[in-house]
């Protein structure tokens, strides 16, 4: 299997979208310094043709300086990753989930400009981002910008692969996502 | 001292008053004169054959010199890299091995003359059915309009509840003898949807019984042994939650308590010549369920806030998630 980097538009230069299991010589370790996440998911609507900002996931770093190797969308279907950033958060609010690009969204009044402690100016592209040790309750907020094609775009899970020195880890976000393109979310939100 | 695996939930749920059941022996040992002990897992099959939806109820029985005690502790059985592992039922790494102190109770009369082996043979009888008792599932909270919230309790959901012990008519002491778990049956239950200001803890009913040791006339323990189903919500007050995430209208985020963690810190049950020392985890949580999903449906813009951490982090048990109108959360 050949693994190819997917470049989309001007926002994703250098961003690599990798399929789970592609090119991995061994499974990264779980239980790393980014901790663990509880299973969950989200269903959301966007205006037809619009992108969605999904920034409800975060992690601390209880260990030494880490480097993110790749963000993996597991079981992706009709959903393209347009951009991915990590944003330091020194307050108690995350950017959140809404239609449009971060930090303002399509309405122009998204939370990114309102919540103190969201250090948007210090964001890094997720691929290759350097994550220092975090103190107190500081975290790094993962910001994904995705675009659905067709009526429904979805992913079954999201992995964050990272390294501390020569040790490779995986943060399994246990997070599914469904983005409804120009239609309501429907009666039942469950993992695809 | 003997470590036993109790029968799986479907067997326990069919018990009638007067019926006996036999626990399966996992391992045994004799303590030192000072009471120190370490039980080795010599029969992994006793554990794996007793699990139901990945959960197994274990029980330590200790007897000797006219004294008796028991300690229950539910565990989760999972496969990790081809090995069957035994870990904490809450999904948190257990300190392995950990110490647990069993409080020995003095037996009187004929019970005091019963041999140690007979006293701890893992045989129990359902003496009386105490009827249904409410057990916590999880909670939903909200301080804003426009957010619908509900709890779904899935098949295989398990609640842990304290075991109360009484020897020779002594007062019941709940939780002193550890905990047991009750796993729900097939299908799922969705509790009624709540809107607006909400501070519900949902509960479901379990059947509680008093159990006697087959060999000791004065030994009894009480604990839930079957899931009756049904549910109710009780008001508990909205907790202070300030770790918030913004959700625009139309979002339907959910959090599931399913223990999907890797039990890399658990006990490996793969049989070896030497067996494995069995560790005991004292971080039991009494009365809270796993395998439930909380869903919050935002029909207007709002925030989802956690008490001790961001909602998706899942450190809190129960979830303690509050739907709030601003990033200030709830106070």
XYZ file of C-alpha atoms in Angstrom:
523
model
C 0.000 0.000 0.000
C 1.365 3.426 -0.951
C 0.741 6.237 1.466
C 0.307 9.605 -0.201
C 0.062 13.053 1.263
C -3.219 14.746 0.336
C -2.985 18.446 -0.285
C -6.196 20.427 -0.281
C -6.357 24.089 -1.223
C -4.117 26.706 0.237
C -4.929 25.955 3.828
C -3.470 22.481 4.011
C -0.042 22.766 2.424
C 2.071 20.065 3.938
C -0.822 18.492 5.802
C -0.740 14.726 5.546
C -3.961 12.759 5.726
C -3.088 9.192 6.493
C -5.321 6.183 6.533
C -5.156 4.108 9.675
C -2.716 1.256 9.329
C -0.926 2.731 6.329
C 2.814 2.566 6.554
C 2.974 1.928 10.289
C 5.710 -0.533 11.169
C 4.440 -1.020 14.739
C 1.535 0.138 16.881
C 2.398 3.192 18.990
C 2.081 2.893 22.735
C -1.081 3.920 24.471
C -1.083 5.398 27.980
C 1.352 8.139 27.035
C 1.815 11.592 28.580
C -1.195 12.981 26.653
C -3.451 10.813 28.845
C -6.690 9.165 27.801
C -10.054 10.263 26.485
C -13.526 9.026 27.258
C -15.560 7.640 24.347
C -17.994 10.000 22.710
C -18.969 11.670 19.500
C -20.935 14.415 17.841
C -23.402 14.960 15.058
C -23.705 18.432 13.552
C -25.194 20.201 10.553
C -23.433 22.687 8.263
C -24.897 24.829 5.473
C -24.489 23.058 2.137
C -20.901 23.283 0.948
C -19.650 24.805 4.176
C -16.837 23.473 6.384
C -17.121 22.502 10.013
C -14.733 23.429 12.795
C -14.421 20.614 15.290
C -12.415 21.730 18.320
C -13.867 19.843 21.286
C -10.848 17.634 21.921
C -7.832 18.498 24.017
C -4.995 17.001 25.955
C -2.370 17.988 28.488
C 1.246 16.881 28.351
C 2.421 15.366 31.606
C 5.795 14.405 30.189
C 8.646 15.957 28.249
C 8.394 17.900 25.023
C 6.459 15.941 22.415
C 6.063 16.269 18.675
C 2.880 15.361 16.877
C 3.615 12.972 14.038
C 0.202 12.713 12.437
C -3.534 13.072 12.939
C -5.424 10.021 11.700
C -9.101 10.038 10.775
C -10.201 6.430 11.219
C -12.903 5.092 8.918
C -13.364 8.395 7.139
C -16.271 8.496 4.689
C -17.111 11.493 2.506
C -15.268 13.769 4.912
C -12.105 15.620 3.945
C -9.644 17.134 6.394
C -9.070 20.697 5.214
C -6.813 21.880 8.020
C -5.662 20.887 11.506
C -4.107 23.005 14.211
C -3.258 22.701 17.880
C -3.922 25.751 20.000
C -2.593 26.338 23.521
C -5.330 26.926 26.069
C -4.421 28.561 29.353
C -7.973 29.262 30.468
C -10.923 26.950 30.975
C -12.679 27.049 27.602
C -12.123 25.219 24.328
C -12.911 26.634 20.891
C -15.794 24.210 20.306
C -17.796 22.961 17.360
C -19.531 25.153 14.724
C -19.919 25.739 11.005
C -17.324 27.811 9.213
C -13.631 28.416 9.741
C -12.111 29.052 13.157
C -12.014 31.072 15.214
C -15.147 33.026 14.292
C -17.245 30.605 12.264
C -19.804 31.554 9.630
C -21.671 33.821 12.019
C -18.638 35.924 12.738
C -19.221 35.717 16.432
C -17.707 32.375 17.287
C -16.269 31.712 20.682
C -12.657 31.948 19.636
C -12.617 35.685 20.001
C -14.592 35.635 23.231
C -13.097 32.991 25.475
C -10.029 34.131 27.431
C -7.099 31.776 27.523
C -7.500 30.489 23.961
C -4.093 31.442 22.567
C -5.137 31.468 18.916
C -2.114 33.548 17.864
C 0.174 30.754 19.121
C -1.466 27.993 17.106
C 0.638 25.478 15.189
C -0.276 23.241 12.317
C -0.981 19.870 13.926
C 1.394 17.900 11.732
C 4.771 18.369 13.358
C 3.493 20.572 16.188
C 5.750 20.798 19.208
C 3.883 20.180 22.461
C 5.780 21.211 25.589
C 5.007 19.986 29.073
C 1.849 21.629 30.375
C 1.454 23.041 33.842
C -1.682 23.147 35.933
C -4.805 22.759 33.838
C -3.296 24.088 30.609
C -4.068 21.971 27.570
C -3.686 21.922 23.807
C -6.926 22.183 21.842
C -7.078 20.171 18.623
C -8.799 22.155 15.875
C -9.966 20.217 12.830
C -11.547 21.874 9.823
C -13.452 19.305 7.772
C -15.627 19.437 4.672
C -18.331 16.846 3.963
C -19.106 15.695 0.458
C -22.471 14.235 -0.328
C -25.200 14.394 2.296
C -23.188 12.994 5.199
C -19.487 12.938 6.002
C -18.223 10.878 8.920
C -15.292 9.393 10.802
C -15.352 6.527 13.288
C -12.441 7.668 15.431
C -9.490 10.061 15.552
C -5.938 9.225 16.560
C -3.180 11.632 17.513
C 0.197 9.978 16.994
C 3.068 11.682 18.764
C 6.602 11.078 19.890
C 8.589 11.946 22.969
C 12.184 11.456 22.024
C 12.363 8.080 20.331
C 9.209 6.719 21.975
C 6.077 6.753 19.860
C 2.633 7.096 21.372
C -0.960 7.248 20.259
C -3.772 9.217 21.832
C -7.000 7.514 20.828
C -9.655 10.221 21.110
C -12.458 7.603 20.973
C -14.431 10.246 19.078
C -16.826 9.745 16.176
C -18.098 12.585 14.023
C -20.964 12.977 11.585
C -21.330 16.184 9.564
C -24.640 16.654 7.751
C -24.208 18.705 4.596
C -27.167 21.031 4.171
C -29.621 18.695 5.905
C -30.731 18.267 9.535
C -28.863 15.815 11.747
C -31.707 13.335 11.886
C -33.296 11.532 14.810
C -30.433 9.459 16.152
C -26.783 10.320 16.572
C -24.619 7.225 16.852
C -21.241 6.058 15.704
C -21.078 5.366 11.937
C -7.798 -17.782 52.049
C -9.470 -18.415 48.726
C -10.238 -16.235 45.733
C -13.409 -17.129 43.891
C -15.208 -16.026 40.754
C -18.947 -15.755 41.257
C -21.345 -17.120 38.630
C -22.065 -14.857 35.661
C -24.996 -12.466 35.848
C -27.544 -14.609 33.950
C -27.101 -17.382 36.533
C -27.367 -15.012 39.491
C -30.474 -13.358 38.084
C -32.340 -16.685 38.020
C -31.759 -17.537 41.668
C -34.746 -18.354 43.827
C -34.873 -18.233 47.595
C -33.349 -21.397 49.014
C -31.212 -22.140 45.988
C -27.461 -22.514 46.314
C -24.693 -21.506 43.930
C -21.036 -22.464 43.828
C -18.286 -19.951 43.138
C -15.356 -21.147 41.050
C -11.959 -21.306 42.734
C -9.403 -18.960 41.165
C -6.595 -19.466 43.673
C -5.880 -20.011 47.365
C -3.220 -19.463 49.976
C -2.566 -19.444 53.686
C -1.726 -16.136 55.270
C 1.298 -15.555 57.439
C 0.931 -15.388 61.198
C 0.669 -11.609 60.878
C -2.156 -11.866 58.355
C -0.219 -10.965 55.228
C -1.240 -12.829 52.094
C -0.833 -13.011 48.353
C -3.220 -15.109 46.306
C -1.960 -16.464 43.015
C -4.241 -16.946 40.022
C -3.934 -20.669 39.350
C -7.116 -21.057 37.353
C -7.539 -18.322 34.769
C -10.402 -20.316 33.277
C -12.398 -19.828 36.484
C -12.308 -16.094 35.767
C -12.876 -16.117 32.035
C -15.732 -18.616 32.259
C -17.480 -16.457 34.855
C -17.401 -13.186 32.965
C -20.502 -11.605 31.438
C -20.138 -8.696 29.010
C -16.544 -8.548 30.194
C -17.380 -8.196 33.890
C -16.705 -10.739 36.622
C -17.504 -10.620 40.334
C -14.636 -11.880 42.438
C -14.762 -12.667 46.126
C -12.063 -13.388 48.684
C -13.032 -15.647 51.581
C -10.838 -15.902 54.612
C -11.363 -18.374 57.463
C -9.306 -19.710 60.305
C -9.145 -20.208 64.053
C -12.844 -19.481 64.457
C -12.817 -16.320 62.349
C -14.352 -15.571 58.961
C -14.488 -12.748 56.455
C -15.212 -12.008 52.834
C -14.404 -9.228 50.389
C -16.032 -8.705 47.005
C -14.456 -6.891 44.114
C -15.743 -6.741 40.517
C -13.235 -6.729 37.704
C -13.195 -6.326 33.946
C -11.789 -9.077 31.737
C -10.366 -7.972 28.417
C -8.022 -9.216 25.749
C -4.853 -7.243 25.207
C -2.416 -8.357 22.511
C -3.706 -11.906 22.703
C -3.537 -12.064 26.489
C -6.548 -12.127 28.768
C -6.140 -9.311 31.276
C -7.943 -8.564 34.510
C -8.229 -4.922 35.451
C -10.210 -2.360 37.354
C -13.857 -2.212 36.344
C -13.744 1.582 36.067
C -11.095 1.390 33.388
C -8.493 3.086 35.503
C -5.119 1.430 35.954
C -5.085 -0.406 39.253
C -2.110 -0.343 41.531
C -1.065 -3.936 41.130
C -0.659 -5.506 43.512
C -2.448 -3.360 46.064
C -3.275 -4.043 49.656
C -6.704 -4.818 50.990
C -7.366 -5.473 54.635
C -10.096 -7.959 55.417
C -11.827 -7.450 58.728
C -12.149 -10.860 60.345
C -15.254 -11.646 62.357
C -15.358 -14.145 65.202
C -17.661 -17.101 64.709
C -19.600 -18.597 67.578
C -21.259 -21.882 68.445
C -21.189 -24.631 65.850
C -19.788 -22.262 63.221
C -16.611 -21.855 65.228
C -16.039 -25.619 64.979
C -16.416 -25.770 61.191
C -13.137 -26.452 59.429
C -11.387 -23.586 57.643
C -11.833 -25.307 54.310
C -15.561 -25.788 54.774
C -15.969 -22.208 55.946
C -14.436 -20.839 52.788
C -15.675 -23.309 50.199
C -17.342 -20.710 47.974
C -20.845 -22.132 48.414
C -23.691 -19.655 49.011
C -27.464 -19.793 49.289
C -30.026 -17.072 48.647
C -31.736 -16.794 52.027
C -34.184 -13.987 51.389
C -35.106 -11.725 48.518
C -35.120 -8.185 49.870
C -36.866 -6.812 46.818
C -35.779 -3.946 44.541
C -33.254 -1.300 45.509
C -32.390 1.820 43.526
C -28.901 2.148 42.079
C -27.369 5.184 40.380
C -26.818 5.249 36.616
C -25.564 8.703 35.737
C -26.592 12.354 35.831
C -27.586 15.113 33.412
C -27.443 18.807 34.254
C -28.408 22.021 32.531
C -29.003 25.683 33.370
C -30.284 26.868 29.995
C -33.211 26.382 27.693
C -32.828 24.794 24.305
C -30.783 21.735 25.268
C -32.429 18.330 25.418
C -30.622 15.727 27.504
C -31.018 11.997 27.995
C -29.285 8.881 29.289
C -29.184 5.573 27.446
C -28.368 2.472 29.450
C -27.023 -0.240 27.151
C -26.991 -4.002 27.418
C -23.997 -5.071 29.412
C -24.153 -1.941 31.540
C -22.818 -2.694 34.970
C -23.314 -1.045 38.323
C -21.146 -1.642 41.344
C -22.757 -1.611 44.771
C -21.356 -2.149 48.246
C -21.680 -5.500 50.026
C -22.963 -5.347 53.570
C -21.729 -8.058 55.903
C -23.105 -9.398 59.149
C -21.700 -12.272 61.186
C -23.685 -13.902 64.003
C -26.288 -11.198 64.154
C -23.868 -8.274 64.249
C -25.034 -4.985 62.696
C -24.815 -4.684 58.920
C -21.810 -2.676 57.751
C -22.257 -1.635 54.120
C -19.176 -1.583 51.925
C -16.878 -3.115 54.530
C -16.903 -6.335 52.533
C -16.109 -4.654 49.223
C -18.453 -4.397 46.254
C -20.237 -6.503 43.742
C -21.515 -5.638 40.294
C -24.798 -6.200 38.519
C -24.869 -6.296 34.734
C -27.990 -5.459 32.817
C -29.520 -7.775 30.275
C -29.952 -7.491 26.535
C -31.257 -4.390 24.832
C -31.144 -0.878 26.194
C -33.222 1.579 28.138
C -33.420 5.269 27.320
C -34.510 7.381 30.206
C -36.929 10.251 29.608
C -35.526 13.351 27.931
C -34.972 16.384 30.125
C -35.004 19.978 28.943
C -34.333 23.345 30.490
C -33.068 23.523 34.048
C -32.028 19.967 34.871
C -30.346 18.361 37.849
C -31.276 14.708 37.551
C -29.448 11.630 38.655
C -31.069 8.686 36.951
C -31.499 5.449 38.818
C -32.550 1.960 37.939
C -33.685 -0.910 40.151
C -31.694 -3.919 41.223
C -32.926 -6.962 43.114
C -31.284 -7.215 46.504
C -30.814 -10.467 48.381
C -29.417 -11.799 51.631
C -26.979 -14.635 51.090
C -25.761 -17.228 53.590
C -22.664 -19.340 53.462
C -23.641 -22.985 52.969
C -21.463 -24.084 55.882
C -21.932 -21.285 58.389
C -25.318 -20.731 59.949
C -24.531 -17.252 61.198
C -22.766 -15.797 58.174
C -24.639 -13.551 55.784
C -23.981 -10.893 53.172
C -26.464 -8.685 51.357
C -26.009 -7.267 47.890
C -27.899 -6.791 44.604
C -27.799 -9.822 42.360
C -30.124 -9.065 39.437
C -31.203 -6.071 37.360
C -34.913 -5.297 37.522
C -34.759 -2.426 35.044
C -37.012 0.604 35.002
C -35.847 4.014 36.119
C -36.443 7.249 37.918
C -34.724 10.593 38.204
C -33.898 12.273 41.482
C -32.931 15.909 41.938
C -29.402 16.386 43.221
C -28.528 20.042 42.485
C -26.372 21.374 39.644
C -22.630 21.088 40.315
C -20.195 23.915 39.627
C -18.738 23.290 36.178
C -16.285 25.633 34.482
C -14.335 23.609 31.897
C -16.450 24.467 28.892
C -16.709 23.709 25.177
C -18.826 25.764 22.753
C -21.490 24.035 20.628
C -23.509 25.823 17.983
C -27.174 25.035 17.488
C -27.762 21.654 15.868
C -24.902 19.875 17.613
C -25.640 16.618 19.430
C -22.533 15.686 21.440
C -22.504 12.508 23.474
C -20.276 10.933 26.082
C -20.158 7.220 26.777
C -18.895 5.621 29.924
C -17.952 2.413 28.189
C -14.631 1.319 29.522
C -12.651 1.230 26.315
C -9.302 1.677 27.958
C -6.404 -0.673 27.527
C -5.762 -2.610 30.689
C -2.024 -2.587 30.339
C -1.745 -2.310 34.096
C -3.995 -5.251 34.791
C -3.238 -8.827 35.793
C -2.337 -11.130 32.917
C -4.425 -14.271 33.284
C -2.397 -16.295 30.782
C -1.543 -19.412 32.765
C 2.073 -19.991 33.651
C 3.806 -22.416 35.907
C 4.092 -19.907 38.732
C 0.722 -18.226 38.321
C 0.258 -14.532 39.024
C -0.191 -12.688 42.236
C -3.616 -11.220 42.445
C -3.738 -7.525 43.205
C -6.568 -5.774 44.916
C -7.708 -2.304 43.955
C -9.296 -0.222 46.678
C -10.441 2.519 44.295
C -13.907 1.015 43.928
C -16.701 3.388 43.046
C -19.950 2.400 44.611
C -23.225 2.802 42.801
C -22.179 4.198 39.416
C -22.673 2.509 36.094
C -20.523 1.940 33.089
C -21.749 1.484 29.534
C -24.152 4.390 29.528
C -24.312 7.273 27.077
C -25.197 10.846 27.917
C -26.502 12.856 24.974
C -27.001 16.620 24.909
C -28.920 18.009 21.911
C -28.359 21.730 21.361
C -31.247 23.477 19.630
C -29.605 26.798 20.406
C -25.991 27.929 20.791
C -24.523 26.976 24.146
C -21.682 25.473 26.123
C -21.025 22.020 27.565
C -19.090 22.191 30.822
C -17.345 19.655 33.022
C -16.676 19.869 36.750
C -13.102 18.663 37.127
C -12.132 18.572 33.466
C -13.417 19.134 29.963
C -16.440 16.916 29.215
C -14.787 14.562 26.771
C -11.897 13.846 29.107
C -14.087 11.573 31.205
C -12.309 11.847 34.524
C -15.493 12.390 36.458
C -17.711 9.548 37.624
C -20.540 10.297 37.108
C -19.966 12.528 34.134
C -21.219 15.738 35.799
C -21.738 17.580 32.506
C -23.677 20.852 32.581
C -25.306 22.567 29.593
C -24.708 26.281 30.179
C -25.574 29.459 28.219
C -22.120 31.053 28.487
C -18.502 30.043 28.893
C -18.799 30.950 32.554
C -20.408 27.553 33.084
C -22.368 26.954 36.269
C -21.581 28.017 39.799
